[in-house]
mmCIF file of C-alpha atoms in Angstrom:
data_model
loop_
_atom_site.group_PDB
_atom_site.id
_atom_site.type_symbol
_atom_site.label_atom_id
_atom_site.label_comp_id
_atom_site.label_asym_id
_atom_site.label_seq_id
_atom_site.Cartn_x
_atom_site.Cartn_y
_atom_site.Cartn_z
ATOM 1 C CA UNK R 268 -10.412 -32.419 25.774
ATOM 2 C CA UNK R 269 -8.983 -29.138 25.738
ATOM 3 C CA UNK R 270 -6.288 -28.479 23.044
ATOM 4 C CA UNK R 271 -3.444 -27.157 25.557
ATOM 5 C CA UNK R 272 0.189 -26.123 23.213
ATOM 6 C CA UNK R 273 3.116 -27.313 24.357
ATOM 7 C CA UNK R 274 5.244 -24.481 26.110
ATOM 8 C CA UNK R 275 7.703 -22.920 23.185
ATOM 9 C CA UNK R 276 11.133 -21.272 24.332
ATOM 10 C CA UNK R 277 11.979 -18.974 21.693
ATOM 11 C CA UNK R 278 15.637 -17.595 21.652
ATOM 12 C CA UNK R 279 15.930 -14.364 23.023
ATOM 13 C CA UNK R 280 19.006 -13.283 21.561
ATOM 14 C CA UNK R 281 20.074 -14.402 17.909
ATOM 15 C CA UNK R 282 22.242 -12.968 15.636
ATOM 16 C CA UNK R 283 19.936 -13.158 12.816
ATOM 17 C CA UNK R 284 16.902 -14.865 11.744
ATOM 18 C CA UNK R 285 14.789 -16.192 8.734
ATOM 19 C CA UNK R 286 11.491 -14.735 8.380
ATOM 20 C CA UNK R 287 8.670 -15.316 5.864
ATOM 21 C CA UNK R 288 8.646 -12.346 3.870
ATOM 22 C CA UNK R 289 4.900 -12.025 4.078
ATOM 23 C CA UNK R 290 5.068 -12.232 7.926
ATOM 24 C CA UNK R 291 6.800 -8.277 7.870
ATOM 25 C CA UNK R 292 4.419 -7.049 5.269
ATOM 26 C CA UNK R 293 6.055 -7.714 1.823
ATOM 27 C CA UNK R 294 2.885 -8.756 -0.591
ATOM 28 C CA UNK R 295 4.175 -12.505 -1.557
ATOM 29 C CA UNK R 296 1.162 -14.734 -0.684
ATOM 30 C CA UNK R 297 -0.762 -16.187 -3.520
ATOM 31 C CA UNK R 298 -3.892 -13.392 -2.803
ATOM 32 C CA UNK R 299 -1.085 -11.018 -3.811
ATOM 33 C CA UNK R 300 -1.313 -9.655 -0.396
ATOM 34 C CA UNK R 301 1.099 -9.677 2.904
ATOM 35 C CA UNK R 302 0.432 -11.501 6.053
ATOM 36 C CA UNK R 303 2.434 -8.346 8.577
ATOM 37 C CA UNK R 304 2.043 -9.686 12.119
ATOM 38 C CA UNK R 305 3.063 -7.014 14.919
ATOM 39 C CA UNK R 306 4.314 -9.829 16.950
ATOM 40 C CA UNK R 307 6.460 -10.511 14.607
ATOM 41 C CA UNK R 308 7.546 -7.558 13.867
ATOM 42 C CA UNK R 309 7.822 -6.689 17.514
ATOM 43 C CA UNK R 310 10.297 -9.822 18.061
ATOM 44 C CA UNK R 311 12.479 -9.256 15.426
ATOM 45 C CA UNK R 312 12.987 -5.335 16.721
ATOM 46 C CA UNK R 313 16.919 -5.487 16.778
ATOM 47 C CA UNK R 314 17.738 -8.280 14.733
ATOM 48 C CA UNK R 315 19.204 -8.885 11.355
ATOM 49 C CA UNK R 316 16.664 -10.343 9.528
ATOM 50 C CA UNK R 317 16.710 -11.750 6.482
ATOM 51 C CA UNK R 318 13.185 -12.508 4.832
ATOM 52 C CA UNK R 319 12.385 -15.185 1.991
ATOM 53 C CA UNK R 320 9.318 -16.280 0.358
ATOM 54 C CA UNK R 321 10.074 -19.645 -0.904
ATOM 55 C CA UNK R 322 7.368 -19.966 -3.529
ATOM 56 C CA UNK R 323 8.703 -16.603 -5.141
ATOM 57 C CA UNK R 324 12.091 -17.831 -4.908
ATOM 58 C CA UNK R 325 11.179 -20.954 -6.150
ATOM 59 C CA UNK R 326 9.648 -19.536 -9.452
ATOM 60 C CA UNK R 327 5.830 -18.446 -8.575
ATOM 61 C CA UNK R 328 4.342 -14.954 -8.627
ATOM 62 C CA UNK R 329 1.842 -13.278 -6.597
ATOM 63 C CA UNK R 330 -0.722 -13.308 -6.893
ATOM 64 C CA UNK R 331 -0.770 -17.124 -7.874
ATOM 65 C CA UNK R 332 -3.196 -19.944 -7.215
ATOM 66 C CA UNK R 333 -3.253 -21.272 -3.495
ATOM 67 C CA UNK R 334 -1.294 -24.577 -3.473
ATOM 68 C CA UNK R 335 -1.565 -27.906 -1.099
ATOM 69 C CA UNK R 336 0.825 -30.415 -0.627
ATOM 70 C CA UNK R 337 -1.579 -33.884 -1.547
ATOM 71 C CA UNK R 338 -0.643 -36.942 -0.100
ATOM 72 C CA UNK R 339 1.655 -36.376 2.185
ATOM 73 C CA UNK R 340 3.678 -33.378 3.739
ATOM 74 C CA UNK R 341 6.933 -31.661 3.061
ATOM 75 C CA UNK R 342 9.820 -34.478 4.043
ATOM 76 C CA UNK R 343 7.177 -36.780 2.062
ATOM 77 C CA UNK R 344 7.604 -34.176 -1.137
ATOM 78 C CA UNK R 345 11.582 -34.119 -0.789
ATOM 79 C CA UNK R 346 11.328 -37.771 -1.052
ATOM 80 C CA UNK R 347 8.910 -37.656 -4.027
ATOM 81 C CA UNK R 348 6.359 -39.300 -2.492
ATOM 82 C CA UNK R 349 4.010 -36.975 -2.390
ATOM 83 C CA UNK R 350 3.642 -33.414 -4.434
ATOM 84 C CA UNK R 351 1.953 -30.250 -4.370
ATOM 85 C CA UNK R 352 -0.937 -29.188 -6.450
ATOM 86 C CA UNK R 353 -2.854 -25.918 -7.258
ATOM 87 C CA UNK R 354 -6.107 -24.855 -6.943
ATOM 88 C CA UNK R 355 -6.776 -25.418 -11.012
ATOM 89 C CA UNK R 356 -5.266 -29.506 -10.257
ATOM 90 C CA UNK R 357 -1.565 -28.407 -11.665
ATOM 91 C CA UNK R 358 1.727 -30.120 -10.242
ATOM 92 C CA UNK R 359 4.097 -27.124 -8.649
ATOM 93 C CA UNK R 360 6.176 -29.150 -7.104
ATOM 94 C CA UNK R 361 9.604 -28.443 -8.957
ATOM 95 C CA UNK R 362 8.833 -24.538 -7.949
ATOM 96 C CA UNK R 363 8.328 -25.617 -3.899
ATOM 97 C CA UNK R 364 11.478 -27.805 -4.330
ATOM 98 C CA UNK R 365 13.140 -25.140 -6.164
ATOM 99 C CA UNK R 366 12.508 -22.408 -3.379
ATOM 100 C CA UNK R 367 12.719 -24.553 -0.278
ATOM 101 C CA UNK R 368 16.885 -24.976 -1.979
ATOM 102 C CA UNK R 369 17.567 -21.467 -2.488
ATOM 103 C CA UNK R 370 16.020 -20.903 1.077
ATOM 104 C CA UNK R 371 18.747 -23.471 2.290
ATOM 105 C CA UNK R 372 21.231 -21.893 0.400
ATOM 106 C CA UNK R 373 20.815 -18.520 1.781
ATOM 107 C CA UNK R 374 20.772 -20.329 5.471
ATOM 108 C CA UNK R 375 23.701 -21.803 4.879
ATOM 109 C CA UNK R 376 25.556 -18.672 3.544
ATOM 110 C CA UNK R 377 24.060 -17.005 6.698
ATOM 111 C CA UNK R 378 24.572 -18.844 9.359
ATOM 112 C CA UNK R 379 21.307 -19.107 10.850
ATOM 113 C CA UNK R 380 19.632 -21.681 12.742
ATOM 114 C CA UNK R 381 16.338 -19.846 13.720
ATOM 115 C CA UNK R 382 13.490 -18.979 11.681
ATOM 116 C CA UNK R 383 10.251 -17.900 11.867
ATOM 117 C CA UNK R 384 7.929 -18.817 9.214
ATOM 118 C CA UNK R 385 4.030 -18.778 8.205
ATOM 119 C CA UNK R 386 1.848 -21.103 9.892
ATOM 120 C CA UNK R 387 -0.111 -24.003 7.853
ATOM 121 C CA UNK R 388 1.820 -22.871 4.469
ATOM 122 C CA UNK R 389 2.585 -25.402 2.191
ATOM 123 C CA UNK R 390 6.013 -23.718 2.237
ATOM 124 C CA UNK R 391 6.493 -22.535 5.774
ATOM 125 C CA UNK R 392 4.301 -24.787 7.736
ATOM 126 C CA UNK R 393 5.102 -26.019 11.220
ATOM 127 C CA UNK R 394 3.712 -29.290 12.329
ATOM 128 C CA UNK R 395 0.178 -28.388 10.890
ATOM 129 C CA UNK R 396 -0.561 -27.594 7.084
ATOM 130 C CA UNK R 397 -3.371 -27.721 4.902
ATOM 131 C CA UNK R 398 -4.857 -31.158 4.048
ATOM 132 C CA UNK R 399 -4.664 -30.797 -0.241
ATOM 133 C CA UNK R 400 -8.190 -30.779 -0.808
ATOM 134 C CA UNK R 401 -8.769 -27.423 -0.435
ATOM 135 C CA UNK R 402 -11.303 -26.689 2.463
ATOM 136 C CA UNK R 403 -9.714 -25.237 4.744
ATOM 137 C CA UNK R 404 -8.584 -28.659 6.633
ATOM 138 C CA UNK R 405 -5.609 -29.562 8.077
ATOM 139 C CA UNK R 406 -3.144 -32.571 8.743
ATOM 140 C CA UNK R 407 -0.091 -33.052 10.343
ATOM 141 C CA UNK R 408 3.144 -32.326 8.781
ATOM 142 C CA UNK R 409 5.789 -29.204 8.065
ATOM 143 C CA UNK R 410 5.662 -27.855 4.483
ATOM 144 C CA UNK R 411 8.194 -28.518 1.976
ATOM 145 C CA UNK R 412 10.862 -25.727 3.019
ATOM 146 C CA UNK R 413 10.109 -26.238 6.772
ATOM 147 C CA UNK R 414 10.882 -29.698 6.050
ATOM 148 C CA UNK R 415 14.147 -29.096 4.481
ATOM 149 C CA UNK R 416 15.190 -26.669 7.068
ATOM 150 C CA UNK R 417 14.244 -28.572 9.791
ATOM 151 C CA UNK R 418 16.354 -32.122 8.119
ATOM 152 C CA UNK R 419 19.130 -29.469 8.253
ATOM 153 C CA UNK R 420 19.141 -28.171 11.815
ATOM 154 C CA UNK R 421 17.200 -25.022 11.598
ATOM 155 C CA UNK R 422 14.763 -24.531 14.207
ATOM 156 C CA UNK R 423 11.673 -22.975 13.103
ATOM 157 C CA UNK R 424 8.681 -21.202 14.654
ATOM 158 C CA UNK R 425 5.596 -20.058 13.434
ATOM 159 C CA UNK R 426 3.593 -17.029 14.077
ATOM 160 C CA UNK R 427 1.730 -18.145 16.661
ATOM 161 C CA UNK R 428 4.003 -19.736 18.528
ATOM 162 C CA UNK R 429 5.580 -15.955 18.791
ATOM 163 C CA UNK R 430 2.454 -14.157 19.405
ATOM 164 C CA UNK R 431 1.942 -16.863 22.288
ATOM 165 C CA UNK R 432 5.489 -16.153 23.691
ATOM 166 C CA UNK R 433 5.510 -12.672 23.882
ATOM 167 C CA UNK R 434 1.724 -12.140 25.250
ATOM 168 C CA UNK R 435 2.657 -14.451 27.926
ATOM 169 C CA UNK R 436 6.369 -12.240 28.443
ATOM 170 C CA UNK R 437 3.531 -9.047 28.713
ATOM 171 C CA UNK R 438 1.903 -10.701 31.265
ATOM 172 C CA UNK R 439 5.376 -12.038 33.469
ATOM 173 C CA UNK R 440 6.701 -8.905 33.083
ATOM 174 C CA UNK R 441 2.901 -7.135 34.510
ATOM 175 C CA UNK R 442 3.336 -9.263 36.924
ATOM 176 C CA UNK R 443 6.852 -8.260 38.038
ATOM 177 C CA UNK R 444 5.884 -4.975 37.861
ATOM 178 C CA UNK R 445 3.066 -4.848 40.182
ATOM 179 C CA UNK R 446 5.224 -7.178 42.913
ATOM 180 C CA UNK R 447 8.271 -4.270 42.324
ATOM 181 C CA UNK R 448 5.251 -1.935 43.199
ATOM 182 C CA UNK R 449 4.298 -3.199 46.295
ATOM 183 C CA UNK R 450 7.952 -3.937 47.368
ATOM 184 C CA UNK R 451 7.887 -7.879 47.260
ATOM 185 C CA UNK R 452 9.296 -8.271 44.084
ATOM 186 C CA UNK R 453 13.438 -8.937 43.532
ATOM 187 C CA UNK R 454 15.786 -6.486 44.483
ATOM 188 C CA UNK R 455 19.488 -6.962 45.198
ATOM 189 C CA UNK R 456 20.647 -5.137 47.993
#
C-alpha cells in the first residue's frame, strides 16, 4: 500500500506563529547544530514569529544527549505515565515538562494558535516520534510540548507538512500561469 498524507491546509494569513528555533537556523538541537529549512523560512516571510526550543527552555544545553520519550508519547508523559530518557539511560523528564510550560506560557502571553514545530522530536513531534530505543524507529504519538499545545488549542504543523504545502502552491500557481498564458485561465472582465 502506498503511504498517501492526508491533505494539510495551512493558514495563509496569521498574525504570528510558533516556530522551533532550530527550524530558522538557531543551533539548539542536541548535535549542537540547527535544523534551517527554506520552506520554513520561506512561509514565515512576513510574519511575527516567535521561535522556542523547548528542551533549552526547559533546562538542557546543546549540544546534549539525544532524548526519547519510552513508553509512551507526550500526553502519556504529562500524565506521568510514561517519561523521557537519554541516550546514557538518564530520566529528563522534569526538563521536557519544564520547557513544554514555558512554551505554553509564552503562547498564552502571545496569542497564538499556530505553530510550526520539528518533526519526530521528542519535544516538537507531530503524530510520529521516535520509538525510545534509539534506532532510528518510530511510533505514533506528538512529543511532550506538541502534546501540551495541542490539549490547549494550538494547532501545530511540522516541517514537512509545510514543505508539502508550498511545493504543491509552486505547482497550482505553474499551473495558473501557463493557462493565463494561453488565455484560458481566469480573468474578470
Amino acid at each position: 500500500m502506498c503511504g498517501v498524507r492526508k491533505q494539510i491546509h495551512l493558514p495563509v494569513r496569521v498574525d504570528n506563529i510558533l516556530v522551533s528555533s532550530c527550524l530558522i537556523g538557531k543551533k539548539c538541537s542536541y548535535d549542537g547544530n540547527h535544523r534551517r529549512n527554506r520552506w520554513v523560512l520561506e512561509f514565515i516571510s512576513g510574519i511575527k514569529v516567535i521561535d522556542v526550543c523547548p528542551e533549552m527552555l526547559g533546562g538542557l544545553t546543546s549540544p546534549r544527549f539525544r532524548s526519547e520519550i519510552k513508553d509512551g508519547d507526550g500526553k502519556a508523559v504529562l500524565a506521568g505515565d510514561a517519561i523521557v530518557i537519554n541516550e546514557r539511560g538518564e530520566d529528563v523528564t522534569s526538563f521536557f515538562i519544564t520547557g513544554a510550560n514555558e512554551v505554553l506560557r509564552i503562547v498564552k502571553e502571545n496569542g497564538i494558535n499556530c505553530a510550526i514545530l520539528k518533526a519526530r522530536s521528542p519535544s516538537c513531534g507531530k503524530d510520529k516520534i521516535y520509538d525510545g530505543t534509539f534506532s532510528g524507529g518510530l511510533k505514533k504519538g506528538d512529543g511532550v510540548t506538541a502534546a501540551l499545545l495541542r490539549l490547549n488549542g494550538v494547532t501545530i504543523y511540522d516541517e514537512e507538512e509545510v514543505e508539502e504545502f508550498l511545493r504543491r502552491k509552486e505547482v497550482k500557481d505553474a499551473q495558473f500561469q501557463r493557462l493565463s498564458e494561453n488565455g484560458t485561465g481566469n480573468r474578470e472582465d
